Amino acid sequence: MEKKLKVGIIGCGGIANGKHMPSLAKIPQVEMVAFCDIVVERAEAAAAKYGAPGAAVYEDYKKLLEDKTIDAVMVAVPLNKHFQIVMDAFDAGKHVFCEKTIGYNMEECYRMYQKHRSTGKIFFTGQQRLFDPRYIKTMEMVHAGTFGEINAIRTFWY
């Protein structure tokens, strides 16, 4: 039997409910085993809807990080909380998926990157277009010089 990746969700609000948890629920190799939110009722509702049997619920993310059975965490909290939670998650030996933007400034981002490198854990940020074939093709065309010298780019997303 294949070992499932045990994931803890830190932040059970809008983006987690609207995108991340429904997506993770579709991956057979993933089990959401813990849920944390400062509004504990949101964590309870998420655990009831998406959690593996016996999923834990926390109000304090540090308690979730103490669980040695959790392999990875998804951080979907307000930006001003990303840095400390990501750093603590790496210290706890977890792989980390962090909703964008990962940090307030380059220093925070670099320190998170350095921590990730020193732990050997996976660190990924929510860049939903990264694997979109249309964007990949566009970047291939840019790198091939198809558009000539680019001085500015303006994009729209609808």
PDB file of C-alpha atoms in Angstrom:
ATOM      1  CA  MET A   1       0.000   0.000   0.000  1.00  0.00           C
ATOM      2  CA  GLU A   2       1.281   3.427  -0.974  1.00  0.00           C
ATOM      3  CA  LYS A   3       2.041   5.812   1.898  1.00  0.00           C
ATOM      4  CA  LYS A   4      -0.131   8.908   1.781  1.00  0.00           C
ATOM      5  CA  LEU A   5       1.231  12.398   2.312  1.00  0.00           C
ATOM      6  CA  LYS A   6      -0.246  13.663   5.578  1.00  0.00           C
ATOM      7  CA  VAL A   7      -1.008  17.369   5.329  1.00  0.00           C
ATOM      8  CA  GLY A   8      -1.905  19.949   7.946  1.00  0.00           C
ATOM      9  CA  ILE A   9      -3.865  23.004   6.854  1.00  0.00           C
ATOM     10  CA  ILE A  10      -2.951  26.289   8.558  1.00  0.00           C
ATOM     11  CA  GLY A  11      -5.665  28.810   7.745  1.00  0.00           C
ATOM     12  CA  CYS A  12      -9.111  27.506   6.837  1.00  0.00           C
ATOM     13  CA  GLY A  13     -10.590  30.669   5.332  1.00  0.00           C
ATOM     14  CA  GLY A  14     -11.460  31.839   1.826  1.00  0.00           C
ATOM     15  CA  ILE A  15      -8.588  30.684  -0.377  1.00  0.00           C
ATOM     16  CA  ALA A  16      -8.178  27.398   1.491  1.00  0.00           C
ATOM     17  CA  ASN A  17     -11.895  26.619   1.194  1.00  0.00           C
ATOM     18  CA  GLY A  18     -12.278  27.963  -2.294  1.00  0.00           C
ATOM     19  CA  LYS A  19      -9.218  26.381  -3.906  1.00  0.00           C
ATOM     20  CA  HIS A  20      -6.685  24.465  -1.860  1.00  0.00           C
ATOM     21  CA  MET A  21      -8.700  22.020   0.221  1.00  0.00           C
ATOM     22  CA  PRO A  22     -11.053  21.039  -2.638  1.00  0.00           C
ATOM     23  CA  SER A  23      -7.995  20.440  -4.835  1.00  0.00           C
ATOM     24  CA  LEU A  24      -6.128  18.433  -2.203  1.00  0.00           C
ATOM     25  CA  ALA A  25      -9.261  16.333  -1.631  1.00  0.00           C
ATOM     26  CA  LYS A  26      -9.025  15.141  -5.256  1.00  0.00           C
ATOM     27  CA  ILE A  27      -5.505  13.748  -4.835  1.00  0.00           C
ATOM     28  CA  PRO A  28      -5.671  10.123  -3.668  1.00  0.00           C
ATOM     29  CA  GLN A  29      -2.100  10.231  -2.307  1.00  0.00           C
ATOM     30  CA  VAL A  30      -2.949  13.064   0.124  1.00  0.00           C
ATOM     31  CA  GLU A  31      -4.702  12.967   3.489  1.00  0.00           C
ATOM     32  CA  MET A  32      -5.634  16.165   5.286  1.00  0.00           C
ATOM     33  CA  VAL A  33      -5.079  15.133   8.885  1.00  0.00           C
ATOM     34  CA  ALA A  34      -5.038  18.442  10.778  1.00  0.00           C
ATOM     35  CA  PHE A  35      -6.710  21.825  10.471  1.00  0.00           C
ATOM     36  CA  CYS A  36      -5.869  25.075  12.217  1.00  0.00           C
ATOM     37  CA  ASP A  37      -7.536  28.459  12.249  1.00  0.00           C
ATOM     38  CA  ILE A  38      -7.785  31.285  14.773  1.00  0.00           C
ATOM     39  CA  VAL A  39     -11.545  30.904  14.305  1.00  0.00           C
ATOM     40  CA  VAL A  40     -11.746  27.336  15.547  1.00  0.00           C
ATOM     41  CA  GLU A  41     -15.206  26.838  14.028  1.00  0.00           C
ATOM     42  CA  ARG A  42     -13.670  27.243  10.553  1.00  0.00           C
ATOM     43  CA  ALA A  43     -11.088  24.572  11.340  1.00  0.00           C
ATOM     44  CA  GLU A  44     -13.821  22.269  12.657  1.00  0.00           C
ATOM     45  CA  ALA A  45     -15.934  22.779   9.534  1.00  0.00           C
ATOM     46  CA  ALA A  46     -12.928  22.121   7.280  1.00  0.00           C
ATOM     47  CA  ALA A  47     -12.044  18.952   9.206  1.00  0.00           C
ATOM     48  CA  ALA A  48     -15.627  17.715   8.906  1.00  0.00           C
ATOM     49  CA  LYS A  49     -15.720  18.390   5.156  1.00  0.00           C
ATOM     50  CA  TYR A  50     -12.184  17.484   4.044  1.00  0.00           C
ATOM     51  CA  GLY A  51     -10.464  15.705   6.901  1.00  0.00           C
ATOM     52  CA  ALA A  52      -9.303  12.139   7.145  1.00  0.00           C
ATOM     53  CA  PRO A  53     -11.033  10.135   9.884  1.00  0.00           C
ATOM     54  CA  GLY A  54      -9.906  11.457  13.255  1.00  0.00           C
ATOM     55  CA  ALA A  55      -8.462  14.675  11.785  1.00  0.00           C
ATOM     56  CA  ALA A  56      -7.199  17.024  14.484  1.00  0.00           C
ATOM     57  CA  VAL A  57      -8.363  20.604  14.952  1.00  0.00           C
ATOM     58  CA  TYR A  58      -6.208  23.384  16.379  1.00  0.00           C
ATOM     59  CA  GLU A  59      -6.507  27.056  17.168  1.00  0.00           C
ATOM     60  CA  ASP A  60      -2.721  27.441  17.549  1.00  0.00           C
ATOM     61  CA  TYR A  61      -0.577  26.474  14.548  1.00  0.00           C
ATOM     62  CA  LYS A  62       2.378  25.645  16.815  1.00  0.00           C
ATOM     63  CA  LYS A  63       0.368  22.767  18.281  1.00  0.00           C
ATOM     64  CA  LEU A  64      -0.292  21.459  14.772  1.00  0.00           C
ATOM     65  CA  LEU A  65       3.435  21.620  13.984  1.00  0.00           C
ATOM     66  CA  GLU A  66       4.206  19.458  17.020  1.00  0.00           C
ATOM     67  CA  ASP A  67       2.396  16.522  15.390  1.00  0.00           C
ATOM     68  CA  LYS A  68       5.213  14.289  14.118  1.00  0.00           C
ATOM     69  CA  THR A  69       2.867  12.380  11.784  1.00  0.00           C
ATOM     70  CA  ILE A  70       2.270  15.460   9.597  1.00  0.00           C
ATOM     71  CA  ASP A  71       4.575  15.494   6.560  1.00  0.00           C
ATOM     72  CA  ALA A  72       3.644  18.866   5.073  1.00  0.00           C
ATOM     73  CA  VAL A  73       1.669  22.002   5.802  1.00  0.00           C
ATOM     74  CA  MET A  74      -0.300  24.331   3.611  1.00  0.00           C
ATOM     75  CA  VAL A  75      -0.072  27.939   4.835  1.00  0.00           C
ATOM     76  CA  ALA A  76      -3.099  29.985   3.794  1.00  0.00           C
ATOM     77  CA  VAL A  77      -3.196  32.806   6.313  1.00  0.00           C
ATOM     78  CA  PRO A  78      -2.818  36.582   5.899  1.00  0.00           C
ATOM     79  CA  LEU A  79       0.535  37.688   4.472  1.00  0.00           C
ATOM     80  CA  ASN A  80       1.744  39.227   7.731  1.00  0.00           C
ATOM     81  CA  LYS A  81       1.756  35.726   9.293  1.00  0.00           C
ATOM     82  CA  HIS A  82       3.534  33.816   6.480  1.00  0.00           C
ATOM     83  CA  PHE A  83       7.140  34.377   7.515  1.00  0.00           C
ATOM     84  CA  GLN A  84       6.966  33.128  11.091  1.00  0.00           C
ATOM     85  CA  ILE A  85       4.716  30.178  10.279  1.00  0.00           C
ATOM     86  CA  VAL A  86       6.911  29.054   7.366  1.00  0.00           C
ATOM     87  CA  MET A  87      10.080  29.344   9.469  1.00  0.00           C
ATOM     88  CA  ASP A  88       8.460  27.424  12.336  1.00  0.00           C
ATOM     89  CA  ALA A  89       7.208  24.749   9.931  1.00  0.00           C
ATOM     90  CA  PHE A  90      10.711  24.164   8.572  1.00  0.00           C
ATOM     91  CA  ASP A  91      12.038  24.023  12.145  1.00  0.00           C
ATOM     92  CA  ALA A  92       9.407  21.362  12.823  1.00  0.00           C
ATOM     93  CA  GLY A  93      10.638  19.313   9.853  1.00  0.00           C
ATOM     94  CA  LYS A  94       7.664  19.906   7.561  1.00  0.00           C
ATOM     95  CA  HIS A  95       7.472  20.426   3.817  1.00  0.00           C
ATOM     96  CA  VAL A  96       5.721  23.746   3.100  1.00  0.00           C
ATOM     97  CA  PHE A  97       3.260  25.018   0.533  1.00  0.00           C
ATOM     98  CA  CYS A  98       2.700  28.741   1.126  1.00  0.00           C
ATOM     99  CA  GLU A  99       0.038  30.817  -0.542  1.00  0.00           C
ATOM    100  CA  LYS A 100       1.449  33.775  -2.457  1.00  0.00           C
ATOM    101  CA  THR A 101       2.900  36.256  -1.764  1.00  0.00           C
ATOM    102  CA  ILE A 102       5.316  34.416   0.493  1.00  0.00           C
ATOM    103  CA  GLY A 103       6.814  37.437   2.229  1.00  0.00           C
ATOM    104  CA  TYR A 104       6.532  41.178   2.736  1.00  0.00           C
ATOM    105  CA  ASN A 105       9.956  41.901   1.345  1.00  0.00           C
ATOM    106  CA  MET A 106      12.979  40.325  -0.272  1.00  0.00           C
ATOM    107  CA  GLU A 107      14.714  39.769   3.070  1.00  0.00           C
ATOM    108  CA  GLU A 108      11.847  37.627   4.371  1.00  0.00           C
ATOM    109  CA  CYS A 109      11.676  35.684   1.119  1.00  0.00           C
ATOM    110  CA  TYR A 110      15.417  35.094   1.108  1.00  0.00           C
ATOM    111  CA  ARG A 111      15.450  33.943   4.727  1.00  0.00           C
ATOM    112  CA  MET A 112      12.625  31.489   4.016  1.00  0.00           C
ATOM    113  CA  TYR A 113      14.512  30.245   0.964  1.00  0.00           C
ATOM    114  CA  GLN A 114      17.703  29.806   3.014  1.00  0.00           C
ATOM    115  CA  LYS A 115      15.803  27.928   5.722  1.00  0.00           C
ATOM    116  CA  HIS A 116      14.254  25.667   3.088  1.00  0.00           C
ATOM    117  CA  ARG A 117      17.696  24.934   1.622  1.00  0.00           C
ATOM    118  CA  SER A 118      19.197  24.170   5.037  1.00  0.00           C
ATOM    119  CA  THR A 119      16.422  21.722   5.948  1.00  0.00           C
ATOM    120  CA  GLY A 120      16.179  19.934   2.615  1.00  0.00           C
ATOM    121  CA  LYS A 121      12.406  20.215   2.774  1.00  0.00           C
ATOM    122  CA  ILE A 122      10.223  21.116  -0.201  1.00  0.00           C
ATOM    123  CA  PHE A 123       9.044  24.732  -0.383  1.00  0.00           C
ATOM    124  CA  PHE A 124       6.456  25.750  -2.940  1.00  0.00           C
ATOM    125  CA  THR A 125       4.361  28.851  -3.337  1.00  0.00           C
ATOM    126  CA  GLY A 126       0.930  29.216  -4.931  1.00  0.00           C
ATOM    127  CA  GLN A 127       1.642  30.260  -8.489  1.00  0.00           C
ATOM    128  CA  GLN A 128      -1.436  28.885 -10.183  1.00  0.00           C
ATOM    129  CA  ARG A 129      -0.275  29.652 -13.725  1.00  0.00           C
ATOM    130  CA  LEU A 130       3.141  28.023 -13.381  1.00  0.00           C
ATOM    131  CA  PHE A 131       2.075  24.783 -15.076  1.00  0.00           C
ATOM    132  CA  ASP A 132      -0.538  26.255 -17.427  1.00  0.00           C
ATOM    133  CA  PRO A 133       0.441  25.137 -20.966  1.00  0.00           C
ATOM    134  CA  ARG A 134      -0.505  28.543 -22.401  1.00  0.00           C
ATOM    135  CA  TYR A 135       1.897  30.329 -20.066  1.00  0.00           C
ATOM    136  CA  ILE A 136       4.615  27.768 -20.665  1.00  0.00           C
ATOM    137  CA  LYS A 137       4.273  28.239 -24.431  1.00  0.00           C
ATOM    138  CA  THR A 138       4.369  32.018 -24.063  1.00  0.00           C
ATOM    139  CA  MET A 139       7.570  31.836 -22.010  1.00  0.00           C
ATOM    140  CA  GLU A 140       9.139  29.512 -24.582  1.00  0.00           C
ATOM    141  CA  MET A 141       8.306  32.094 -27.250  1.00  0.00           C
ATOM    142  CA  VAL A 142       9.773  34.921 -25.157  1.00  0.00           C
ATOM    143  CA  HIS A 143      13.004  32.977 -24.574  1.00  0.00           C
ATOM    144  CA  ALA A 144      13.216  32.076 -28.279  1.00  0.00           C
ATOM    145  CA  GLY A 145      13.060  35.760 -29.216  1.00  0.00           C
ATOM    146  CA  THR A 146       9.764  35.390 -31.079  1.00  0.00           C
ATOM    147  CA  PHE A 147       8.591  38.837 -29.973  1.00  0.00           C
ATOM    148  CA  GLY A 148      11.923  40.601 -30.394  1.00  0.00           C
ATOM    149  CA  GLU A 149      13.258  42.803 -27.630  1.00  0.00           C
ATOM    150  CA  ILE A 150      10.639  43.243 -24.912  1.00  0.00           C
ATOM    151  CA  ASN A 151      10.604  46.597 -23.153  1.00  0.00           C
ATOM    152  CA  ALA A 152       7.381  46.248 -21.185  1.00  0.00           C
ATOM    153  CA  ILE A 153       4.596  43.744 -20.621  1.00  0.00           C
ATOM    154  CA  ARG A 154       1.031  44.463 -19.649  1.00  0.00           C
ATOM    155  CA  THR A 155      -1.242  41.562 -18.783  1.00  0.00           C
ATOM    156  CA  PHE A 156      -4.869  41.072 -17.874  1.00  0.00           C
ATOM    157  CA  TRP A 157      -6.576  38.141 -16.259  1.00  0.00           C
ATOM    158  CA  TYR A 158     -10.312  37.597 -16.551  1.00  0.00           C
TER     159      TYR A 158
END
